[in-house]
Amino acid sequence: MLAVLWLFCLSLPTLWAQILISCTYKSLCQQALLSGNDVVLQCDYPKALWYFSSILGEDPLLLSSMPNVKKLPRGSLQLTNPQPSQTGLYYCQDNDSAILVEYEIDFQDVTTLHVTHKGLGQKPLQNETLSLGGSVLLFTHWEPWQDCNRCEELGERKRLGYCYMEEPLERPMPCWLYLREEKVQYSRLRPELQVEACLVPCDHIKEVNQPFFTFDVYQLGKLTNNMWLTCPLASVYR
Ligand SMILES: *[C@@H]1O[C@H](CO)[C@@H](O)[C@H](O)[C@H]1NC(C)=O
Ligand SMILES: *[C@@H]1O[C@H](CO)[C@@H](O)[C@H](O)[C@H]1NC(C)=O
């Protein structure tokens, strides 16, 4: 039985589990994400060539040999465990060197995540104003609340918030895309995660379609040290 489960999970196509970042054809999209969490940048062109240039602005580099980056058969780019150093511009080109889509991604450092729980009275970070030449507002740009983890009983839900900076009358930007080469040490420069209690009715169609499988089996009690359990295919983004 266990062997069957193993085969099943190894052969599971993991694409449905990926977080897909998409952007309109021929446009540039700017986005903040968290480091350490896999994402796929969409480009629907099987012969696509992907290039990357970091925020330090060096010449674009053809992305084919980086260890945690993989072009998928339909053309999109998969980033596994992306790091803050991979913040920068990603673009895909067709075989005539025309740019199809561009992504400017700020992989904010997950190890500095400021986590708060509303029910425990913990406060999220406050807005602050920095003076970097002019005055710049530093704030958290919150994503919508994610789904509740239970239904018809008390559960919890979370939302992610990214570090953004805004000059008066300008469009807000993810912090490290705004700062570029500028090195500032400032403890407010970090992403956030907030948790709150939730109580929602069950959506039965959704409940029966939740994928679920056994990935591995451990016997508890044999290990004396702390144990780290990972939830395969889980994502901080949902
Ligand atoms: C690019 O691909 C298209 C369609 O596959 C083809 O018609 C075109 O000639 C190719 N261009 C070059 C420069 O290879
Ligand atoms: C912080 O700044 C953002 C962006 O201007 C604004 O939307 C938000 O309401 C501010 N929050 C507080 C508590 O002032």
mmCIF file of C-alpha atoms and ligand atoms in Angstrom:
data_model
loop_
_atom_site.group_PDB
_atom_site.id
_atom_site.type_symbol
_atom_site.label_atom_id
_atom_site.label_comp_id
_atom_site.label_asym_id
_atom_site.label_seq_id
_atom_site.Cartn_x
_atom_site.Cartn_y
_atom_site.Cartn_z
ATOM 1 C CA MET A 1 0.000 0.000 0.000
ATOM 2 C CA LEU A 2 2.723 2.439 0.957
ATOM 3 C CA ALA A 3 4.678 1.696 -2.204
ATOM 4 C CA VAL A 4 1.580 2.478 -4.219
ATOM 5 C CA LEU A 5 1.191 5.800 -2.468
ATOM 6 C CA TRP A 6 4.797 6.662 -3.145
ATOM 7 C CA LEU A 7 4.501 5.951 -6.845
ATOM 8 C CA PHE A 8 1.338 7.941 -6.974
ATOM 9 C CA CYS A 9 2.857 10.980 -5.391
ATOM 10 C CA LEU A 10 6.068 10.894 -7.370
ATOM 11 C CA SER A 11 4.151 10.804 -10.615
ATOM 12 C CA LEU A 12 1.690 13.511 -9.627
ATOM 13 C CA PRO A 13 1.949 16.391 -12.011
ATOM 14 C CA THR A 14 2.785 19.269 -9.721
ATOM 15 C CA LEU A 15 1.761 22.034 -12.107
ATOM 16 C CA TRP A 16 -1.620 22.588 -10.498
ATOM 17 C CA ALA A 17 0.196 23.300 -7.273
ATOM 18 C CA GLN A 18 2.363 26.055 -8.725
ATOM 19 C CA ILE A 19 1.679 29.702 -8.190
ATOM 20 C CA LEU A 20 1.452 31.247 -11.618
ATOM 21 C CA ILE A 21 2.366 34.905 -12.068
ATOM 22 C CA SER A 22 0.979 36.297 -15.284
ATOM 23 C CA CYS A 23 1.172 39.553 -17.115
ATOM 24 C CA THR A 24 -0.481 40.811 -20.316
ATOM 25 C CA TYR A 25 1.386 40.082 -23.554
ATOM 26 C CA LYS A 26 3.892 42.861 -24.398
ATOM 27 C CA SER A 27 3.631 44.489 -20.960
ATOM 28 C CA LEU A 28 5.885 44.989 -17.955
ATOM 29 C CA CYS A 29 4.458 43.893 -14.615
ATOM 30 C CA GLN A 30 5.987 44.792 -11.267
ATOM 31 C CA GLN A 31 5.343 42.461 -8.384
ATOM 32 C CA ALA A 32 6.491 41.722 -4.860
ATOM 33 C CA LEU A 33 6.730 38.059 -3.789
ATOM 34 C CA LEU A 34 8.341 36.152 -0.916
ATOM 35 C CA SER A 35 11.707 34.469 -1.199
ATOM 36 C CA GLY A 36 11.824 30.738 -0.510
ATOM 37 C CA ASN A 37 8.450 30.064 -2.140
ATOM 38 C CA ASP A 38 8.227 28.571 -5.643
ATOM 39 C CA VAL A 39 6.573 30.507 -8.441
ATOM 40 C CA VAL A 40 6.134 30.249 -12.202
ATOM 41 C CA LEU A 41 6.390 33.309 -14.471
ATOM 42 C CA GLN A 42 4.070 32.863 -17.421
ATOM 43 C CA CYS A 43 5.146 33.100 -21.066
ATOM 44 C CA ASP A 44 3.133 31.006 -23.500
ATOM 45 C CA TYR A 45 5.766 30.462 -26.148
ATOM 46 C CA PRO A 46 7.489 27.060 -26.237
ATOM 47 C CA LYS A 47 10.663 28.418 -27.892
ATOM 48 C CA ALA A 48 10.931 31.307 -25.444
ATOM 49 C CA LEU A 49 14.338 32.470 -24.311
ATOM 50 C CA TRP A 50 14.398 33.924 -20.795
ATOM 51 C CA TYR A 51 16.746 36.664 -19.655
ATOM 52 C CA PHE A 52 17.442 38.120 -16.217
ATOM 53 C CA SER A 53 19.039 41.319 -15.038
ATOM 54 C CA SER A 54 19.342 42.024 -11.305
ATOM 55 C CA ILE A 55 18.514 45.366 -9.657
ATOM 56 C CA LEU A 56 22.192 46.262 -9.848
ATOM 57 C CA GLY A 57 21.493 46.760 -13.542
ATOM 58 C CA GLU A 58 24.161 44.539 -15.108
ATOM 59 C CA ASP A 59 23.756 43.167 -18.647
ATOM 60 C CA PRO A 60 20.908 40.686 -19.071
ATOM 61 C CA LEU A 61 21.930 37.084 -18.606
ATOM 62 C CA LEU A 62 20.411 34.186 -20.544
ATOM 63 C CA LEU A 63 18.631 32.024 -17.990
ATOM 64 C CA SER A 64 19.458 28.464 -18.823
ATOM 65 C CA SER A 65 22.177 27.438 -16.456
ATOM 66 C CA MET A 66 20.963 28.802 -13.117
ATOM 67 C CA PRO A 67 20.363 25.847 -10.791
ATOM 68 C CA ASN A 68 16.977 26.834 -9.358
ATOM 69 C CA VAL A 69 15.466 28.130 -12.594
ATOM 70 C CA LYS A 70 13.830 25.913 -15.189
ATOM 71 C CA LYS A 71 12.008 26.651 -18.411
ATOM 72 C CA LEU A 72 8.818 24.609 -18.639
ATOM 73 C CA PRO A 73 7.808 22.934 -21.948
ATOM 74 C CA ARG A 74 5.132 25.543 -22.765
ATOM 75 C CA GLY A 75 7.586 28.402 -22.243
ATOM 76 C CA SER A 76 6.964 29.618 -18.691
ATOM 77 C CA LEU A 77 9.797 29.945 -16.160
ATOM 78 C CA GLN A 78 9.781 28.016 -12.906
ATOM 79 C CA LEU A 79 11.745 29.449 -9.963
ATOM 80 C CA THR A 80 12.370 27.021 -7.133
ATOM 81 C CA ASN A 81 13.225 28.507 -3.746
ATOM 82 C CA PRO A 82 13.976 31.970 -5.194
ATOM 83 C CA GLN A 83 16.279 34.182 -3.130
ATOM 84 C CA PRO A 84 16.252 37.946 -2.450
ATOM 85 C CA SER A 85 19.356 38.167 -4.669
ATOM 86 C CA GLN A 86 17.143 37.055 -7.565
ATOM 87 C CA THR A 87 15.174 40.314 -7.363
ATOM 88 C CA GLY A 88 15.236 41.996 -10.750
ATOM 89 C CA LEU A 89 13.914 41.987 -14.289
ATOM 90 C CA TYR A 90 12.881 38.761 -16.020
ATOM 91 C CA TYR A 91 11.802 38.809 -19.653
ATOM 92 C CA CYS A 92 11.006 36.256 -22.314
ATOM 93 C CA GLN A 93 11.795 36.671 -26.002
ATOM 94 C CA ASP A 94 10.533 34.920 -29.093
ATOM 95 C CA ASN A 95 12.855 33.485 -31.763
ATOM 96 C CA ASP A 96 13.034 36.905 -33.458
ATOM 97 C CA SER A 97 14.331 38.522 -30.241
ATOM 98 C CA ALA A 98 11.077 40.390 -29.661
ATOM 99 C CA ILE A 99 10.178 40.742 -25.993
ATOM 100 C CA LEU A 100 6.924 38.940 -25.230
ATOM 101 C CA VAL A 101 6.478 39.795 -21.565
ATOM 102 C CA GLU A 102 8.533 41.355 -18.762
ATOM 103 C CA TYR A 103 8.361 40.840 -15.014
ATOM 104 C CA GLU A 104 10.056 42.989 -12.448
ATOM 105 C CA ILE A 105 9.991 40.848 -9.318
ATOM 106 C CA ASP A 106 10.994 41.807 -5.784
ATOM 107 C CA PHE A 107 11.653 38.601 -3.832
ATOM 108 C CA GLN A 108 11.304 39.978 -0.301
ATOM 109 C CA ASP A 109 13.255 38.093 2.357
ATOM 110 C CA VAL A 110 10.980 35.515 3.990
ATOM 111 C CA THR A 111 13.386 35.116 6.932
ATOM 112 C CA THR A 112 12.522 38.676 8.043
ATOM 113 C CA LEU A 113 8.738 38.130 7.826
ATOM 114 C CA HIS A 114 6.866 40.059 10.552
ATOM 115 C CA VAL A 115 4.111 37.698 11.715
ATOM 116 C CA THR A 116 1.159 38.921 13.793
ATOM 117 C CA HIS A 117 -2.125 37.396 14.963
ATOM 118 C CA LYS A 118 -5.085 39.760 15.220
ATOM 119 C CA GLY A 119 -6.775 37.684 17.915
ATOM 120 C CA LEU A 120 -3.720 37.981 20.165
ATOM 121 C CA GLY A 121 -3.724 41.753 19.831
ATOM 122 C CA GLN A 122 -0.406 41.769 17.953
ATOM 123 C CA LYS A 123 0.018 44.861 15.814
ATOM 124 C CA PRO A 124 1.196 44.940 12.220
ATOM 125 C CA LEU A 125 3.984 47.342 11.298
ATOM 126 C CA GLN A 126 3.146 51.045 11.209
ATOM 127 C CA ASN A 127 3.530 53.384 8.245
ATOM 128 C CA GLU A 128 6.724 55.363 8.423
ATOM 129 C CA THR A 129 8.288 58.186 6.487
ATOM 130 C CA LEU A 130 11.925 57.985 5.449
ATOM 131 C CA SER A 131 13.993 60.823 4.174
ATOM 132 C CA LEU A 132 16.022 59.538 1.243
ATOM 133 C CA GLY A 133 16.709 62.751 -0.611
ATOM 134 C CA GLY A 134 12.983 63.524 -0.434
ATOM 135 C CA SER A 135 10.367 62.077 1.865
ATOM 136 C CA VAL A 136 9.264 58.540 1.063
ATOM 137 C CA LEU A 137 6.352 56.717 2.682
ATOM 138 C CA LEU A 138 7.159 53.177 3.770
ATOM 139 C CA PHE A 139 4.070 50.985 4.165
ATOM 140 C CA THR A 140 2.727 47.441 3.845
ATOM 141 C CA HIS A 141 0.670 46.651 0.771
ATOM 142 C CA TRP A 142 -1.721 43.908 1.907
ATOM 143 C CA GLU A 143 -3.020 41.154 -0.328
ATOM 144 C CA PRO A 144 -6.602 39.930 0.164
ATOM 145 C CA TRP A 145 -7.248 37.449 2.964
ATOM 146 C CA GLN A 146 -6.725 33.866 1.849
ATOM 147 C CA ASP A 147 -9.315 31.094 2.330
ATOM 148 C CA CYS A 148 -10.218 29.966 5.828
ATOM 149 C CA ASN A 149 -8.527 26.649 6.678
ATOM 150 C CA ARG A 150 -11.760 25.144 8.079
ATOM 151 C CA CYS A 151 -15.457 25.442 7.370
ATOM 152 C CA GLU A 152 -18.463 25.364 9.686
ATOM 153 C CA GLU A 153 -16.092 25.526 12.631
ATOM 154 C CA LEU A 154 -13.627 28.088 13.879
ATOM 155 C CA GLY A 155 -10.547 28.271 11.688
ATOM 156 C CA GLU A 156 -7.771 30.664 10.754
ATOM 157 C CA ARG A 157 -6.860 32.549 7.635
ATOM 158 C CA LYS A 158 -3.840 34.558 6.640
ATOM 159 C CA ARG A 159 -2.839 37.364 4.362
ATOM 160 C CA LEU A 160 0.511 38.492 3.062
ATOM 161 C CA GLY A 161 1.737 42.063 3.041
ATOM 162 C CA TYR A 162 4.672 43.362 1.057
ATOM 163 C CA CYS A 163 7.024 46.231 1.785
ATOM 164 C CA TYR A 164 6.227 49.168 -0.515
ATOM 165 C CA MET A 165 7.581 52.690 -0.855
ATOM 166 C CA GLU A 166 5.840 55.703 -2.261
ATOM 167 C CA GLU A 167 7.023 59.180 -3.139
ATOM 168 C CA PRO A 168 4.383 61.916 -3.103
ATOM 169 C CA LEU A 169 2.378 61.842 -6.378
ATOM 170 C CA GLU A 170 4.212 58.754 -7.605
ATOM 171 C CA ARG A 171 3.091 55.172 -8.036
ATOM 172 C CA PRO A 172 4.041 52.959 -5.042
ATOM 173 C CA MET A 173 6.783 50.409 -5.714
ATOM 174 C CA PRO A 174 8.003 47.253 -3.944
ATOM 175 C CA CYS A 175 10.808 48.388 -1.607
ATOM 176 C CA TRP A 176 13.802 46.742 -3.237
ATOM 177 C CA LEU A 177 12.708 47.728 -6.751
ATOM 178 C CA TYR A 178 12.508 51.290 -5.433
ATOM 179 C CA LEU A 179 15.829 51.187 -3.575
ATOM 180 C CA ARG A 180 17.875 49.432 -6.318
ATOM 181 C CA GLU A 181 21.581 49.773 -5.509
ATOM 182 C CA GLU A 182 20.916 52.008 -2.532
ATOM 183 C CA LYS A 183 21.924 50.194 0.647
ATOM 184 C CA VAL A 184 19.768 51.166 3.610
ATOM 185 C CA GLN A 185 19.609 49.308 6.898
ATOM 186 C CA TYR A 186 16.175 49.856 8.282
ATOM 187 C CA SER A 187 14.173 47.391 10.347
ATOM 188 C CA ARG A 188 10.808 48.466 8.853
ATOM 189 C CA LEU A 189 11.956 47.118 5.461
ATOM 190 C CA ARG A 190 10.341 43.693 5.610
ATOM 191 C CA PRO A 191 7.321 41.708 4.431
ATOM 192 C CA GLU A 192 4.466 40.777 6.755
ATOM 193 C CA LEU A 193 2.024 37.967 7.422
ATOM 194 C CA GLN A 194 -1.119 38.428 9.456
ATOM 195 C CA VAL A 195 -3.411 35.727 10.853
ATOM 196 C CA GLU A 196 -6.986 36.046 12.092
ATOM 197 C CA ALA A 197 -9.819 33.769 13.177
ATOM 198 C CA CYS A 198 -12.558 32.947 10.658
ATOM 199 C CA LEU A 199 -15.837 31.060 10.542
ATOM 200 C CA VAL A 200 -17.237 30.280 7.104
ATOM 201 C CA PRO A 201 -19.942 27.982 5.708
ATOM 202 C CA CYS A 202 -18.755 24.934 3.757
ATOM 203 C CA ASP A 203 -18.650 25.043 -0.014
ATOM 204 C CA HIS A 204 -19.175 21.347 -0.681
ATOM 205 C CA ILE A 205 -18.016 21.379 -4.289
ATOM 206 C CA LYS A 206 -14.709 22.874 -3.211
ATOM 207 C CA GLU A 207 -14.322 20.506 -0.248
ATOM 208 C CA VAL A 208 -14.642 17.272 -2.245
ATOM 209 C CA ASN A 209 -12.181 18.526 -4.849
ATOM 210 C CA GLN A 210 -9.346 19.220 -2.436
ATOM 211 C CA PRO A 211 -6.346 17.131 -3.478
ATOM 212 C CA PHE A 212 -5.045 15.039 -0.607
ATOM 213 C CA PHE A 213 -2.439 12.317 -0.452
ATOM 214 C CA THR A 214 0.115 10.738 1.819
ATOM 215 C CA PHE A 215 3.643 11.766 0.984
ATOM 216 C CA ASP A 216 5.723 9.978 3.550
ATOM 217 C CA VAL A 217 5.329 8.074 6.813
ATOM 218 C CA TYR A 218 7.431 8.640 9.933
ATOM 219 C CA GLN A 219 7.296 6.924 13.229
ATOM 220 C CA LEU A 220 7.148 9.565 15.924
ATOM 221 C CA GLY A 221 9.010 9.093 19.173
ATOM 222 C CA LYS A 222 12.247 7.728 17.747
ATOM 223 C CA LEU A 223 13.722 11.156 17.232
ATOM 224 C CA THR A 224 14.872 13.004 20.275
ATOM 225 C CA ASN A 225 15.686 16.290 18.597
ATOM 226 C CA ASN A 226 13.248 18.824 17.219
ATOM 227 C CA MET A 227 11.458 17.717 14.129
ATOM 228 C CA TRP A 228 10.713 19.725 11.004
ATOM 229 C CA LEU A 229 7.618 18.714 9.066
ATOM 230 C CA THR A 230 7.206 20.088 5.577
ATOM 231 C CA CYS A 231 3.951 20.050 3.739
ATOM 232 C CA PRO A 232 4.834 19.113 0.161
ATOM 233 C CA LEU A 233 3.244 21.306 -2.517
ATOM 234 C CA ALA A 234 1.981 23.698 0.143
ATOM 235 C CA SER A 235 2.361 27.365 -0.621
ATOM 236 C CA VAL A 236 2.356 30.510 1.456
ATOM 237 C CA TYR A 237 0.342 32.113 -1.370
ATOM 238 C CA ARG A 238 -2.913 30.195 -0.800
HETATM 239 C C1 LIG B 1 10.433 32.141 -35.706
HETATM 240 O O1 LIG B 1 9.389 31.170 -35.678
HETATM 241 C C2 LIG B 1 8.378 31.375 -36.628
HETATM 242 C C3 LIG B 1 7.266 30.348 -36.378
HETATM 243 O O2 LIG B 1 7.728 29.208 -35.748
HETATM 244 C C4 LIG B 1 8.975 31.267 -38.046
HETATM 245 O O3 LIG B 1 7.968 31.508 -38.994
HETATM 246 C C5 LIG B 1 10.093 32.308 -38.173
HETATM 247 O O4 LIG B 1 10.732 32.174 -39.439
HETATM 248 C C6 LIG B 1 11.126 32.121 -37.058
HETATM 249 N N1 LIG B 1 12.121 33.187 -37.131
HETATM 250 C C7 LIG B 1 13.432 32.962 -37.046
HETATM 251 C C8 LIG B 1 14.327 34.167 -37.121
HETATM 252 O O5 LIG B 1 13.894 31.831 -36.887
HETATM 253 C C1 LIG B 2 -0.372 53.627 5.226
HETATM 254 O O1 LIG B 2 -0.111 54.058 3.907
HETATM 255 C C2 LIG B 2 -0.908 53.451 2.896
HETATM 256 C C3 LIG B 2 -0.431 53.931 1.537
HETATM 257 O O2 LIG B 2 -0.538 55.308 1.387
HETATM 258 C C4 LIG B 2 -2.396 53.750 3.157
HETATM 259 O O3 LIG B 2 -3.178 53.093 2.185
HETATM 260 C C5 LIG B 2 -2.753 53.277 4.549
HETATM 261 O O4 LIG B 2 -4.080 53.656 4.824
HETATM 262 C C6 LIG B 2 -1.821 53.888 5.582
HETATM 263 N N1 LIG B 2 -2.122 53.303 6.886
HETATM 264 C C7 LIG B 2 -2.253 54.044 7.974
HETATM 265 C C8 LIG B 2 -2.549 53.305 9.228
HETATM 266 O O5 LIG B 2 -2.168 55.260 7.945
#
